[in-house]
Amino acid sequence: CLLDKRWQGYRSDGTRIDAPAHPAVRALAGEEGAPALDFLLGQAGGRQTWATISAIPLSDTTCERLAGAIVLIEEIDRPRHAIRCTTIADACLRRFAEHSSVALWIAHAETGDLEYRSPATERLWDIDSNIPASSLPHIHPDDRQSVTEYRALASSGQVQRHDYRIVDMAGVIRCKVRETCFPIPPGPGEENWIGGIIEDISPEILIYLVQRVEALDGIIEAQMLRCASRIKRFSTASELLKVAEILNPGCLIVDLRGTENADGALAQIVEGRPSDLQLIFVGDAATPPQQVISAMRGGAIDFLIAPMVSDDLDRAICRACEALPHNLNRGGPDQDDGSDRLLRLPRREREVLLGLLNGGTNKSIARVLGISPRTVEAHRAHLMERLNVSTLSALLQVAHRAGMGSQCG
């Protein structure tokens, strides 16, 4: 009966055993101390139960001869190897959450109090672990009501996906995120919970740095790398302005420290840069106050004085991103994809697109921009390729959905 083929045994690692490894067989062979093993017991009517089976040899009254074996069968709720695997899986999931760049959280469905938030969540929300995130201090004030409503829907059993903006303690927008929140079905006697997965969907930040080659600054370097994956460097203002017309919108950081004729370089950049390059200047304690005034009057987002506090440049870059033509404040979810792609358009292609939105032809747009109709036609072809459309009407629809139509005069 113990060797019934319907009774399948498992080792502690979950591998199946054959007949010689059965505890009873080993005990009948005189082996002592054989480990108890888990068995799935098949019974009449197709019912199955789990049990643990152990056995020890039984000697006769003289203790000189093996008379049989004592076998103990104890019914269990679940196999020990499965519990072990679950423990390993739980540990792996915890390590995944601790090291993943995707932010994860779990909250009480009724109160909204967080039971767990991964390190990535704290970094993304930019809040201290002691601050109750259920008070939503990290969410833009205009988005808090909608976030509360979406999470309430998740508490009622609906999976929800929504976007909102993250702000720092000063109220400056840091990034835009997409959160998927969902109900977590409770086990017996457990409370209701909801969970969330958050991804950063902020438009890619492009940073252009004007800085002398011999004047590298570790603090600026580290903060730029935190804010952007793409950084293009120029050693002089003249070098930048030669290609400024074809640069994508972004943040222009100009380090004036040690620059010969800093006033001239400042004036050159203020007057010559395209309006879609948002300016940040960096100086030092020797920077004349008039230079700072001239920069701010010329439209600079900020003028930072080195040595800087660690977050100074971060905050200035965030303010610069808010001022970009297609920034984190604009549009709803249906505009996101088009806005992100339009944000990356070179300045000339965007001017051609605006001309098309105004009803211009290749010839009329060429006259306004001072280029040839064939060049306009080439820009138009590049636009359609970049925005993944095949007709002019589809191109104009993408631009309108992204909010460009409202910019046309």
Coordinates of C-alpha atoms in Angstrom, one line a residue:
C1 CA 0.0 0.0 0.0
L2 CA 2.8 2.4 0.9
L3 CA 4.3 1.9 -2.6
D4 CA 1.0 2.7 -4.3
K5 CA 1.9 4.4 -7.6
R6 CA -0.8 7.0 -6.8
W7 CA 1.4 8.1 -3.8
Q8 CA 4.1 10.3 -5.2
G9 CA 7.0 11.4 -2.9
Y10 CA 9.1 14.6 -3.1
R11 CA 12.5 15.5 -1.7
S12 CA 13.0 18.8 0.1
D13 CA 14.1 20.5 -3.1
G14 CA 10.9 19.5 -4.9
T15 CA 12.3 16.7 -7.0
R16 CA 10.4 13.4 -7.2
I17 CA 11.7 10.2 -5.6
D18 CA 11.7 6.7 -6.9
A19 CA 10.7 3.5 -4.9
P20 CA 14.2 2.8 -3.4
A21 CA 14.2 6.3 -1.8
H22 CA 10.8 5.7 0.0
P23 CA 11.3 6.1 3.8
A24 CA 9.6 2.7 4.4
V25 CA 11.9 0.9 1.9
R26 CA 15.0 2.5 3.4
A27 CA 13.8 1.5 6.9
L28 CA 13.1 -2.1 5.9
A29 CA 16.7 -2.1 4.6
G30 CA 17.9 -1.3 8.1
E31 CA 18.7 2.4 7.4
E32 CA 18.2 4.7 10.4
G33 CA 17.7 8.4 10.4
A34 CA 16.2 8.6 6.9
P35 CA 14.5 12.1 6.5
A36 CA 10.8 12.4 6.4
L37 CA 9.5 13.2 2.9
D38 CA 6.4 14.9 1.5
F39 CA 3.9 12.7 -0.4
L40 CA 0.9 13.5 -2.5
L41 CA -1.6 10.8 -1.7
G42 CA -4.0 9.8 -4.4
Q43 CA -7.2 8.3 -2.9
A44 CA -10.4 6.8 -4.2
G45 CA -12.6 9.2 -6.1
G46 CA -9.7 11.2 -7.4
R47 CA -9.2 13.1 -4.1
Q48 CA -5.6 14.0 -3.3
T49 CA -4.1 15.1 0.1
W50 CA -0.6 15.9 1.2
A51 CA 1.2 14.0 4.0
T52 CA 4.7 13.6 5.4
I53 CA 6.0 10.1 5.7
S54 CA 8.8 8.9 7.9
A55 CA 10.0 5.5 9.0
I56 CA 12.4 3.7 11.3
P57 CA 13.6 0.1 11.3
L58 CA 11.9 -2.3 13.8
S59 CA 14.0 -5.1 15.4
D60 CA 12.7 -8.4 16.9
T61 CA 12.8 -9.0 20.7
T62 CA 16.4 -10.1 20.5
C63 CA 17.4 -6.9 18.8
E64 CA 19.5 -9.0 16.5
R65 CA 17.2 -9.3 13.5
L66 CA 15.1 -6.8 11.5
A67 CA 11.5 -7.5 12.0
G68 CA 9.9 -4.7 10.0
A69 CA 9.5 -0.9 10.1
I70 CA 7.4 1.7 11.9
V71 CA 5.9 4.1 9.4
L72 CA 4.4 7.4 10.5
I73 CA 2.0 9.2 8.1
E74 CA 1.0 12.7 9.1
E75 CA -1.4 14.7 7.0
I76 CA -0.2 18.3 6.2
D77 CA -1.9 21.3 4.6
R78 CA 0.9 22.0 2.1
P79 CA 4.2 20.3 1.2
R80 CA 7.3 21.6 2.9
H81 CA 9.2 21.9 -0.4
A82 CA 6.4 24.3 -1.6
I83 CA 6.8 26.4 1.5
R84 CA 10.5 26.5 1.0
C85 CA 10.0 27.6 -2.7
T86 CA 7.5 30.2 -1.6
T87 CA 10.0 31.6 0.9
I88 CA 12.7 31.7 -1.8
A89 CA 10.2 33.4 -4.2
D90 CA 9.3 36.0 -1.5
A91 CA 12.9 36.8 -0.8
C92 CA 13.6 37.2 -4.6
L93 CA 10.6 39.5 -4.9
R94 CA 11.8 41.6 -2.0
R95 CA 15.2 41.9 -3.6
F96 CA 13.6 42.8 -6.9
A97 CA 11.5 45.5 -5.3
E98 CA 14.6 46.9 -3.5
H99 CA 16.7 47.1 -6.6
S100 CA 14.2 47.8 -9.4
S101 CA 14.0 51.2 -11.0
V102 CA 10.3 50.7 -11.3
A103 CA 8.5 52.1 -8.2
L104 CA 6.2 49.8 -6.2
W105 CA 3.8 50.5 -3.3
I106 CA 1.1 48.8 -1.3
A107 CA -1.6 50.7 0.6
H108 CA -4.6 50.0 2.8
A109 CA -7.7 50.1 0.6
E110 CA -9.8 51.9 3.2
T111 CA -7.4 54.5 4.8
G112 CA -4.9 54.9 1.9
D113 CA -2.1 54.5 4.5
L114 CA 1.0 52.9 2.9
E115 CA 2.1 49.5 4.1
Y116 CA 5.1 49.4 1.8
R117 CA 6.9 51.5 -0.7
S118 CA 10.1 50.5 -2.5
P119 CA 13.3 52.6 -2.5
A120 CA 12.6 53.6 -6.1
T121 CA 9.2 55.0 -5.0
E122 CA 10.9 57.2 -2.3
R123 CA 13.4 58.4 -4.8
L124 CA 10.8 59.2 -7.5
W125 CA 8.4 60.9 -5.0
D126 CA 11.4 62.6 -3.4
I127 CA 10.0 62.1 0.1
D128 CA 11.6 61.0 3.4
S129 CA 10.6 57.5 4.6
N130 CA 9.1 59.1 7.7
I131 CA 6.7 61.3 5.8
P132 CA 3.2 59.7 5.3
A133 CA 2.8 59.6 1.5
S134 CA -1.0 59.1 1.9
S135 CA -1.1 62.9 2.5
L136 CA 0.1 63.3 -1.1
P137 CA 2.7 66.0 -0.5
H138 CA 4.7 64.9 -3.5
I139 CA 1.9 65.3 -6.0
H140 CA 1.1 68.5 -7.8
P141 CA -1.8 70.2 -6.1
D142 CA -3.9 70.2 -9.3
D143 CA -3.5 66.5 -9.6
R144 CA -4.2 65.4 -6.0
Q145 CA -8.0 65.1 -6.4
S146 CA -7.8 62.9 -9.5
V147 CA -5.1 60.6 -7.9
T148 CA -7.4 60.2 -4.8
E149 CA -10.4 59.3 -7.1
Y150 CA -8.4 56.8 -9.2
R151 CA -7.1 55.1 -6.1
A152 CA -10.6 54.9 -4.7
L153 CA -11.8 53.2 -7.9
A154 CA -8.9 50.7 -7.5
S155 CA -10.1 50.1 -3.9
S156 CA -13.5 49.2 -5.3
G157 CA -12.0 46.5 -7.5
Q158 CA -11.1 48.4 -10.8
V159 CA -7.6 48.5 -12.3
Q160 CA -6.8 52.2 -13.0
R161 CA -4.0 53.9 -15.0
H162 CA -3.4 57.6 -14.6
D163 CA -0.7 60.3 -15.0
Y164 CA 0.3 62.9 -12.5
R165 CA 3.1 65.3 -11.8
I166 CA 5.7 65.1 -9.0
V167 CA 6.7 68.3 -7.2
D168 CA 9.5 69.0 -4.8
M169 CA 9.2 70.7 -1.4
A170 CA 9.2 74.1 -3.1
G171 CA 6.4 73.2 -5.4
V172 CA 8.6 72.9 -8.5
I173 CA 7.7 70.1 -10.9
R174 CA 10.3 67.4 -10.9
C175 CA 8.8 64.8 -13.3
K176 CA 5.7 63.3 -14.7
V177 CA 4.7 59.7 -13.9
R178 CA 2.2 57.1 -15.0
E179 CA 0.8 55.0 -12.2
T180 CA -1.1 51.7 -12.5
C181 CA -3.1 50.9 -9.3
F182 CA -5.0 47.7 -8.8
P183 CA -6.9 45.8 -6.0
I184 CA -5.1 43.0 -4.2
P185 CA -7.6 40.3 -3.3
P186 CA -7.5 39.5 0.5
G187 CA -6.9 36.1 1.9
P188 CA -9.0 34.6 4.6
G189 CA -9.3 37.0 7.5
E190 CA -7.1 39.6 5.7
E191 CA -7.9 43.3 5.1
N192 CA -8.3 44.8 1.6
W193 CA -5.2 46.3 0.0
I194 CA -4.3 48.1 -3.2
G195 CA -1.0 48.1 -5.1
G196 CA 0.7 50.5 -7.5
I197 CA 3.4 50.4 -10.1
I198 CA 4.9 53.8 -11.2
E199 CA 6.9 54.7 -14.3
D200 CA 8.6 58.0 -15.1
I201 CA 7.2 59.2 -18.4
S202 CA 8.8 62.7 -18.4
P203 CA 9.9 63.9 -21.8
E204 CA 13.6 63.3 -22.3
I205 CA 15.7 66.3 -21.1
L206 CA 18.3 67.5 -23.5
I207 CA 21.1 69.5 -21.9
Y208 CA 23.6 71.6 -23.8
L209 CA 26.7 72.7 -21.8
V210 CA 29.0 75.6 -22.7
Q211 CA 32.1 75.2 -20.6
R212 CA 35.8 75.5 -21.1
V213 CA 37.5 72.1 -21.5
E214 CA 39.9 72.8 -18.6
A215 CA 37.1 74.0 -16.3
L216 CA 35.3 70.7 -15.6
D217 CA 33.2 70.7 -12.5
G218 CA 32.3 67.5 -10.7
I219 CA 29.2 68.8 -9.0
I220 CA 27.7 70.1 -12.3
E221 CA 28.7 66.9 -14.0
A222 CA 27.0 64.7 -11.4
Q223 CA 23.8 66.8 -11.3
M224 CA 23.5 66.9 -15.1
L225 CA 23.8 63.1 -15.3
R226 CA 21.0 62.7 -12.8
C227 CA 18.7 65.0 -14.8
A228 CA 19.5 63.9 -18.4
S229 CA 20.8 61.0 -20.4
R230 CA 21.8 63.1 -23.4
I231 CA 24.3 65.9 -22.8
K232 CA 26.1 67.8 -25.6
R233 CA 29.1 69.9 -24.8
F234 CA 30.5 73.1 -26.4
S235 CA 33.7 74.8 -25.3
T236 CA 32.7 78.3 -26.4
A237 CA 29.6 80.4 -27.0
S238 CA 30.5 80.8 -30.7
E239 CA 30.8 77.0 -31.1
L240 CA 27.2 76.6 -29.8
L241 CA 25.7 79.4 -31.8
K242 CA 27.0 77.9 -35.1
V243 CA 24.6 75.0 -34.7
A244 CA 21.9 76.5 -32.4
E245 CA 19.3 76.7 -35.2
I246 CA 19.2 72.9 -35.6
L247 CA 19.4 71.9 -31.9
N248 CA 16.3 70.3 -30.4
P249 CA 14.6 72.2 -27.5
G250 CA 16.4 71.8 -24.2
C251 CA 18.2 73.3 -21.4
L252 CA 21.3 75.4 -22.1
I253 CA 23.8 75.7 -19.2
V254 CA 26.5 78.3 -19.7
D255 CA 29.5 78.2 -17.2
L256 CA 31.0 81.7 -17.3
R257 CA 33.8 81.0 -14.8
G258 CA 37.2 81.8 -16.2
T259 CA 35.7 82.8 -19.6
E260 CA 37.6 85.6 -21.4
N261 CA 35.2 88.5 -22.0
A262 CA 32.4 86.9 -20.0
D263 CA 30.1 89.9 -20.6
G264 CA 30.5 89.4 -24.4
A265 CA 29.8 85.7 -24.2
L266 CA 26.7 86.3 -22.1
A267 CA 25.4 88.9 -24.5
Q268 CA 26.2 86.7 -27.5
I269 CA 24.2 83.8 -26.1
V270 CA 21.3 85.9 -24.8
E271 CA 20.8 87.5 -28.2
G272 CA 21.6 84.6 -30.5
R273 CA 20.1 81.5 -28.8
P274 CA 16.7 80.2 -30.1
S275 CA 13.8 80.8 -27.8
D276 CA 13.4 77.0 -27.2
L277 CA 16.7 76.8 -25.5
Q278 CA 16.1 77.7 -21.8
L279 CA 19.1 79.4 -20.2
I280 CA 21.0 78.7 -16.9
F281 CA 24.2 80.6 -16.2
V282 CA 26.8 79.6 -13.7
G283 CA 29.3 82.1 -12.1
D284 CA 31.2 82.5 -8.9
A285 CA 31.7 84.9 -6.1
A286 CA 33.7 87.3 -8.4
T287 CA 30.8 87.6 -10.8
P288 CA 29.7 91.2 -11.1
P289 CA 26.1 91.9 -10.0
Q290 CA 25.4 93.6 -13.4
Q291 CA 26.2 90.4 -15.2
V292 CA 23.6 88.6 -13.2
I293 CA 21.1 91.3 -13.9
S294 CA 21.8 91.3 -17.6
A295 CA 21.4 87.5 -17.7
M296 CA 18.0 87.5 -16.0
R297 CA 16.8 90.4 -18.1
G298 CA 17.8 88.4 -21.1
G299 CA 15.4 85.6 -20.2
A300 CA 17.7 83.3 -18.1
I301 CA 15.9 80.8 -15.9
D302 CA 18.5 81.2 -13.2
F303 CA 22.1 82.4 -12.5
L304 CA 23.8 80.1 -10.0
I305 CA 26.8 81.0 -8.0
A306 CA 29.4 78.3 -7.3
P307 CA 30.1 76.5 -5.1
M308 CA 26.4 75.3 -5.3
V309 CA 24.3 73.4 -2.9
S310 CA 23.8 69.9 -4.2
D311 CA 20.2 70.5 -5.5
D312 CA 20.6 74.0 -6.9
L313 CA 21.2 72.8 -10.5
D314 CA 18.5 70.1 -10.3
R315 CA 15.9 72.7 -9.4
A316 CA 17.0 75.1 -12.0
I317 CA 16.9 72.4 -14.7
C318 CA 13.4 71.5 -13.6
R319 CA 12.3 75.1 -13.9
A320 CA 13.9 75.2 -17.4
C321 CA 11.9 72.2 -18.5
E322 CA 8.7 73.8 -17.3
A323 CA 9.4 76.7 -19.7
L324 CA 10.0 74.5 -22.8
P325 CA 7.4 74.7 -25.6
H326 CA 5.9 71.3 -24.7
N327 CA 6.4 70.9 -21.0
L328 CA 5.1 68.7 -18.2
N329 CA 2.2 71.0 -17.5
R330 CA 0.5 70.6 -20.8
G331 CA -2.1 68.3 -22.2
G332 CA -3.9 65.1 -21.1
P333 CA -3.1 61.5 -21.6
D334 CA -4.1 61.5 -25.3
Q335 CA -1.5 64.2 -26.0
D336 CA 1.5 62.5 -24.3
D337 CA 2.9 60.5 -27.2
G338 CA 2.6 63.4 -29.8
S339 CA 3.9 66.0 -27.4
D340 CA 7.0 63.9 -26.6
R341 CA 7.8 63.4 -30.2
L342 CA 7.2 67.0 -31.1
L343 CA 9.4 68.1 -28.2
R344 CA 12.3 66.4 -30.0
L345 CA 11.8 68.1 -33.4
P346 CA 14.7 70.3 -34.6
R347 CA 13.7 74.0 -34.6
R348 CA 13.5 74.3 -38.4
E349 CA 11.2 71.3 -38.7
R350 CA 8.9 72.7 -36.1
E351 CA 8.8 76.0 -38.0
V352 CA 7.8 74.1 -41.1
L353 CA 5.1 72.3 -39.2
L354 CA 3.7 75.5 -37.9
G355 CA 3.6 76.8 -41.4
L356 CA 1.7 73.8 -42.5
L357 CA -0.8 74.2 -39.6
N358 CA -1.3 77.8 -40.8
G359 CA -2.3 76.5 -44.3
G360 CA 1.0 77.4 -46.0
T361 CA 2.4 75.7 -49.1
N362 CA 6.0 74.7 -49.7
K363 CA 6.6 77.9 -51.6
S364 CA 5.0 80.3 -49.1
I365 CA 6.7 78.6 -46.1
A366 CA 10.0 78.8 -48.0
R367 CA 9.5 82.6 -48.5
V368 CA 8.8 83.2 -44.8
L369 CA 11.7 81.1 -43.6
G370 CA 14.2 82.2 -46.3
I371 CA 14.9 78.8 -47.6
S372 CA 14.1 76.9 -50.8
P373 CA 10.8 75.1 -51.5
R374 CA 12.9 71.9 -52.0
T375 CA 14.3 72.3 -48.5
V376 CA 10.8 72.7 -47.1
E377 CA 9.8 69.6 -48.9
A378 CA 12.7 67.7 -47.3
H379 CA 11.8 68.9 -43.8
R380 CA 8.2 67.9 -44.4
A381 CA 9.3 64.4 -45.4
H382 CA 11.4 64.1 -42.3
L383 CA 8.5 65.3 -40.2
M384 CA 6.2 62.6 -41.5
E385 CA 8.9 60.0 -40.9
R386 CA 9.7 61.2 -37.3
L387 CA 6.0 61.3 -36.4
N388 CA 5.2 58.0 -38.1
V389 CA 2.5 59.3 -40.4
S390 CA 2.0 58.8 -44.2
T391 CA -0.3 61.7 -45.1
L392 CA -0.4 65.5 -44.5
S393 CA -3.8 65.3 -42.8
A394 CA -2.4 62.7 -40.3
L395 CA 0.6 64.9 -39.7
L396 CA -1.7 67.9 -38.9
Q397 CA -3.9 65.7 -36.6
V398 CA -0.8 64.7 -34.5
A399 CA 0.2 68.3 -34.2
H400 CA -3.3 69.4 -33.2
R401 CA -3.7 66.7 -30.6
A402 CA -0.4 67.7 -29.1
G403 CA -1.7 71.3 -28.7
M404 CA 0.4 72.9 -31.5
G405 CA -2.7 74.4 -33.2
S406 CA -3.2 76.8 -30.3
Q407 CA 0.3 78.3 -31.0
C408 CA -0.5 79.3 -34.5
G409 CA -1.3 82.9 -35.2

